Amino acid sequence: MSPLLAARAAAVPPSATAALDAHAKALVAVGVSVVNLTSGEPAFPTVEPAARAAERAIAEDFTRYTPAAGIPELRTAIAAHLNRHGTTYEASEVVVAAGAKQALHYAFTALLDPGDEVLIPAPHWVSYPHLVALAGGTLVPVHPAPGAGLKVTPEQVRAAVTERTKVLLLNSPANPSGVVYSRYELAALVEVAVEFDLVIVSDEICDHWVFGDARFTSVAALGTEVAARTVTIGGVSKTFAMTGWRIGWLAGPAALASAVTALQSHTASAPSSVAQRAALGALTADLAPELERRRSELDARRLATVKALVDTPGLRVDGDPEGAFFLLADVSGLYGKAYCGRTIVSAADFAELLLAEAGVAVVPGADFAAPDHVRISYTVPPEQLAEALGRIADFVGTLT
Ligand code: PLP
């Protein structure tokens, strides 16, 4: 270990998804034809009203520090945005941060003491273990039973509770599986949190991206007792295609909102003033038709991806990818097969060969607690997606 770094920093590896994304982009830069299915963002432009609001903010020189919790009109707009799902948030319970990631960092820092445990249904997003560890806690994945559609049961969560468990972390629609827990399933899971007096952190960043018959449920809408112990995480990144603007939020009990505001006041001061105005522009415009159009486009890409993978012998789509813009393909059916003498024995082997030999970048699932899977992000434009899916089928077809 480098003597330069504290153990805290040395223990944090770079994000596997970001590393793969960078690798794929580097190959493209030197002329290799790569279709990149690693991305964690919808391939749409930032919604118009957000961009115009940012231009106006700059023209008006709205470029100073804002209140640490965010500008009041944005906090009000976020509360209204959340309450469409049946919650009853007040603006005073909302804190604006530099992305949902930053909001999660603040939430865990405010909630966890050293050694506290955070339960998470697996597979789970790559950043959770590190966000929790940085705050002194430990992420404890709860694994679904084989064949259970990548969903955990309340009994499995209950069995994982220890004296140190402080938080139940939920993420539906889920990254990386795209699985959407129903209202009924979530209600049963949060009962465990009530029973053991756990705080619930509900990462609802992909609330807009739900397809087919699936319906999004906001955990804090499941009753006042649940709302009182829930921290809702969200942001504009995914819904409005604004990943680079870095605006997210948390909403929760007033004591937590105050603690997080204090944390932010001493660290970031506040998120960017211009980006806050952009987010306000997105949240207060009538974007329903545009967002609905985008949802239909993404749904078509989702269905095309599922079909192509189901039709490829040896690959299996696991769980029901009804939300977000990812799915997990189980590649263990290809273990033992070989490409030019190299035998595939892991999802990492598959992903490496697929990139090197077929020019398709996907993320191996080990860091998502899904070791036999690869995560496929289907947000890329349809012609690129069709090309990638064709390459995957051809590559698998050449394995012996
Ligand atoms: N939560 C989940 C599940 C995510 O997938 C992501 C981004 O990939 C985030 C949070 C972070 O979002 P933001 O861009 O708002 O920081």
Short mmCIF file of C-alpha atoms in Angstrom, two decimals, residues 72-257:
data_model
loop_
_atom_site.label_atom_id
_atom_site.label_comp_id
_atom_site.label_asym_id
_atom_site.label_seq_id
_atom_site.Cartn_x
_atom_site.Cartn_y
_atom_site.Cartn_z
CA PRO A 72 -35.84 27.18 -2.23
CA GLU A 73 -37.78 27.07 -5.51
CA LEU A 74 -35.88 23.93 -6.57
CA ARG A 75 -36.51 22.22 -3.22
CA THR A 76 -40.21 23.03 -3.65
CA ALA A 77 -40.21 21.68 -7.21
CA ILE A 78 -38.44 18.48 -6.08
CA ALA A 79 -40.98 17.91 -3.29
CA ALA A 80 -43.81 18.33 -5.83
CA HIS A 81 -42.02 16.01 -8.27
CA LEU A 82 -41.65 13.32 -5.60
CA ASN A 83 -45.19 13.72 -4.34
CA ARG A 84 -46.60 12.65 -7.74
CA HIS A 85 -45.83 9.18 -6.44
CA GLY A 86 -47.96 9.57 -3.32
CA THR A 87 -45.42 10.89 -0.82
CA THR A 88 -46.06 14.03 1.26
CA TYR A 89 -42.67 15.72 1.30
CA GLU A 90 -42.27 19.39 2.24
CA ALA A 91 -39.54 21.50 0.62
CA SER A 92 -37.84 21.69 4.03
CA GLU A 93 -37.30 17.92 3.94
CA VAL A 94 -35.40 18.07 0.63
CA VAL A 95 -31.67 18.69 0.21
CA VAL A 96 -30.19 19.23 -3.26
CA ALA A 97 -26.78 17.64 -3.88
CA ALA A 98 -24.30 17.14 -6.72
CA GLY A 99 -26.04 14.03 -8.04
CA ALA A 100 -27.76 11.12 -6.34
CA LYS A 101 -24.30 9.71 -5.68
CA GLN A 102 -23.37 12.68 -3.54
CA ALA A 103 -26.76 12.50 -1.82
CA LEU A 104 -26.08 8.84 -0.96
CA HIS A 105 -22.64 9.78 0.35
CA TYR A 106 -24.15 12.40 2.64
CA ALA A 107 -26.94 10.09 3.75
CA PHE A 108 -24.57 7.28 4.76
CA THR A 109 -22.17 9.73 6.41
CA ALA A 110 -25.05 11.12 8.45
CA LEU A 111 -26.59 7.75 9.29
CA LEU A 112 -23.76 5.30 9.94
CA ASP A 113 -21.46 4.79 12.89
CA PRO A 114 -18.34 2.63 12.50
CA GLY A 115 -19.31 -1.03 12.12
CA ASP A 116 -22.94 -0.39 11.22
CA GLU A 117 -24.34 -2.74 8.61
CA VAL A 118 -26.41 -1.86 5.56
CA LEU A 119 -28.50 -4.62 3.99
CA ILE A 120 -28.99 -4.53 0.23
CA PRO A 121 -30.82 -6.96 -2.04
CA ALA A 122 -28.28 -8.31 -4.54
CA PRO A 123 -27.33 -7.89 -7.31
CA HIS A 124 -26.60 -4.28 -6.47
CA TRP A 125 -24.99 -1.18 -7.94
CA VAL A 126 -21.15 -1.09 -7.84
CA SER A 127 -20.84 2.10 -5.82
CA TYR A 128 -22.89 1.07 -2.78
CA PRO A 129 -20.15 -0.96 -1.00
CA HIS A 130 -17.70 1.94 -1.29
CA LEU A 131 -20.18 4.66 -0.35
CA VAL A 132 -21.09 2.64 2.75
CA ALA A 133 -17.46 1.78 3.61
CA LEU A 134 -16.38 5.42 3.30
CA ALA A 135 -18.95 6.24 5.97
CA GLY A 136 -17.50 3.51 8.21
CA GLY A 137 -20.19 0.92 7.55
CA THR A 138 -20.34 -2.46 5.85
CA LEU A 139 -22.63 -3.38 2.99
CA VAL A 140 -24.19 -6.80 3.46
CA PRO A 141 -25.71 -8.22 0.26
CA VAL A 142 -28.81 -10.38 0.60
CA HIS A 143 -28.73 -12.88 -2.24
CA PRO A 144 -31.87 -14.02 -4.05
CA ALA A 145 -32.52 -17.73 -4.34
CA PRO A 146 -31.63 -19.26 -7.73
CA GLY A 147 -34.60 -19.00 -10.05
CA ALA A 148 -36.30 -16.31 -7.93
CA GLY A 149 -36.10 -13.70 -10.68
CA LEU A 150 -33.26 -11.85 -8.95
CA LYS A 151 -35.60 -10.73 -6.18
CA VAL A 152 -35.14 -11.28 -2.46
CA THR A 153 -37.87 -12.19 0.02
CA PRO A 154 -38.63 -10.59 3.40
CA GLU A 155 -37.53 -13.85 5.06
CA GLN A 156 -34.10 -13.56 3.44
CA VAL A 157 -33.77 -9.95 4.59
CA ARG A 158 -34.95 -10.88 8.10
CA ALA A 159 -32.36 -13.67 8.29
CA ALA A 160 -29.60 -11.18 7.45
CA VAL A 161 -30.44 -8.70 10.22
CA THR A 162 -27.88 -8.55 13.05
CA GLU A 163 -27.42 -6.31 16.06
CA ARG A 164 -25.35 -4.02 13.88
CA THR A 165 -27.89 -3.60 11.09
CA LYS A 166 -28.87 0.05 10.79
CA VAL A 167 -30.11 0.52 7.24
CA LEU A 168 -32.09 -1.37 4.61
CA LEU A 169 -31.02 -0.02 1.23
CA LEU A 170 -33.48 -0.51 -1.61
CA ASN A 171 -33.10 0.29 -5.30
CA SER A 172 -36.08 -0.32 -7.56
CA PRO A 173 -35.90 -0.12 -10.56
CA ALA A 174 -32.55 -1.75 -9.92
CA ASN A 175 -29.13 -1.22 -11.35
CA PRO A 176 -27.78 -3.64 -12.68
CA SER A 177 -30.70 -6.07 -13.18
CA GLY A 178 -33.50 -3.74 -14.29
CA VAL A 179 -35.73 -5.62 -11.87
CA VAL A 180 -38.73 -3.65 -10.51
CA TYR A 181 -40.15 -4.70 -7.14
CA SER A 182 -43.95 -4.44 -7.02
CA ARG A 183 -45.75 -2.32 -4.42
CA TYR A 184 -46.75 -5.51 -2.64
CA GLU A 185 -43.18 -6.85 -2.60
CA LEU A 186 -41.78 -3.56 -1.32
CA ALA A 187 -44.44 -3.33 1.37
CA ALA A 188 -43.39 -6.78 2.60
CA LEU A 189 -39.68 -5.84 2.59
CA VAL A 190 -40.19 -2.59 4.49
CA GLU A 191 -42.16 -4.46 7.17
CA VAL A 192 -38.84 -6.03 8.13
CA ALA A 193 -37.34 -2.56 8.49
CA VAL A 194 -40.20 -1.50 10.74
CA GLU A 195 -39.93 -4.72 12.77
CA PHE A 196 -36.20 -4.18 13.45
CA ASP A 197 -36.35 -0.39 13.60
CA LEU A 198 -34.09 0.06 10.56
CA VAL A 199 -33.68 3.21 8.50
CA ILE A 200 -34.65 2.70 4.86
CA VAL A 201 -32.61 4.37 2.14
CA SER A 202 -34.52 4.07 -1.13
CA ASP A 203 -32.55 4.91 -4.25
CA GLU A 204 -35.25 5.85 -6.76
CA ILE A 205 -33.01 7.43 -9.40
CA CYS A 206 -34.63 5.39 -12.20
CA ASP A 207 -38.26 6.07 -11.18
CA HIS A 208 -39.20 7.21 -14.70
CA TRP A 209 -37.78 4.20 -16.53
CA VAL A 210 -40.40 1.52 -15.95
CA PHE A 211 -41.86 -0.49 -18.81
CA GLY A 212 -44.68 -2.83 -19.76
CA ASP A 213 -47.02 -3.73 -16.91
CA ALA A 214 -44.52 -2.81 -14.20
CA ARG A 215 -45.33 0.19 -12.00
CA PHE A 216 -42.93 2.31 -10.00
CA THR A 217 -43.54 2.49 -6.25
CA SER A 218 -41.98 5.12 -4.03
CA VAL A 219 -41.14 3.49 -0.71
CA ALA A 220 -42.01 6.58 1.36
CA ALA A 221 -45.54 6.41 -0.08
CA LEU A 222 -46.13 3.10 1.72
CA GLY A 223 -47.47 4.73 4.88
CA THR A 224 -46.56 7.35 7.45
CA GLU A 225 -44.63 4.91 9.64
CA VAL A 226 -42.51 3.93 6.66
CA ALA A 227 -42.06 7.54 5.48
CA ALA A 228 -40.82 8.55 8.93
CA ARG A 229 -37.86 6.15 8.63
CA THR A 230 -37.17 6.52 4.88
CA VAL A 231 -34.61 8.58 3.02
CA THR A 232 -35.57 8.91 -0.64
CA ILE A 233 -32.73 9.41 -3.11
CA GLY A 234 -33.23 10.71 -6.65
CA GLY A 235 -32.09 13.18 -9.23
CA VAL A 236 -32.41 14.59 -12.72
CA SER A 237 -29.57 12.52 -14.20
CA LYS A 238 -31.49 9.61 -15.65
CA THR A 239 -35.03 10.93 -16.13
CA PHE A 240 -34.03 14.11 -17.95
CA ALA A 241 -30.76 12.85 -19.50
CA MET A 242 -28.77 15.28 -17.36
CA THR A 243 -25.97 13.10 -15.96
CA GLY A 244 -23.33 15.78 -16.52
CA TRP A 245 -25.23 18.54 -14.73
CA ARG A 246 -24.79 16.79 -11.39
CA ILE A 247 -28.03 17.50 -9.62
CA GLY A 248 -29.57 14.95 -7.30
CA TRP A 249 -31.36 15.05 -3.97
CA LEU A 250 -32.38 13.34 -0.83
CA ALA A 251 -35.68 13.74 0.97
CA GLY A 252 -36.29 12.51 4.46
CA PRO A 253 -36.93 13.28 8.10
CA ALA A 254 -36.15 16.91 9.05
CA ALA A 255 -33.33 15.92 11.43
CA LEU A 256 -31.53 14.10 8.64
CA ALA A 257 -32.10 16.91 6.14
#
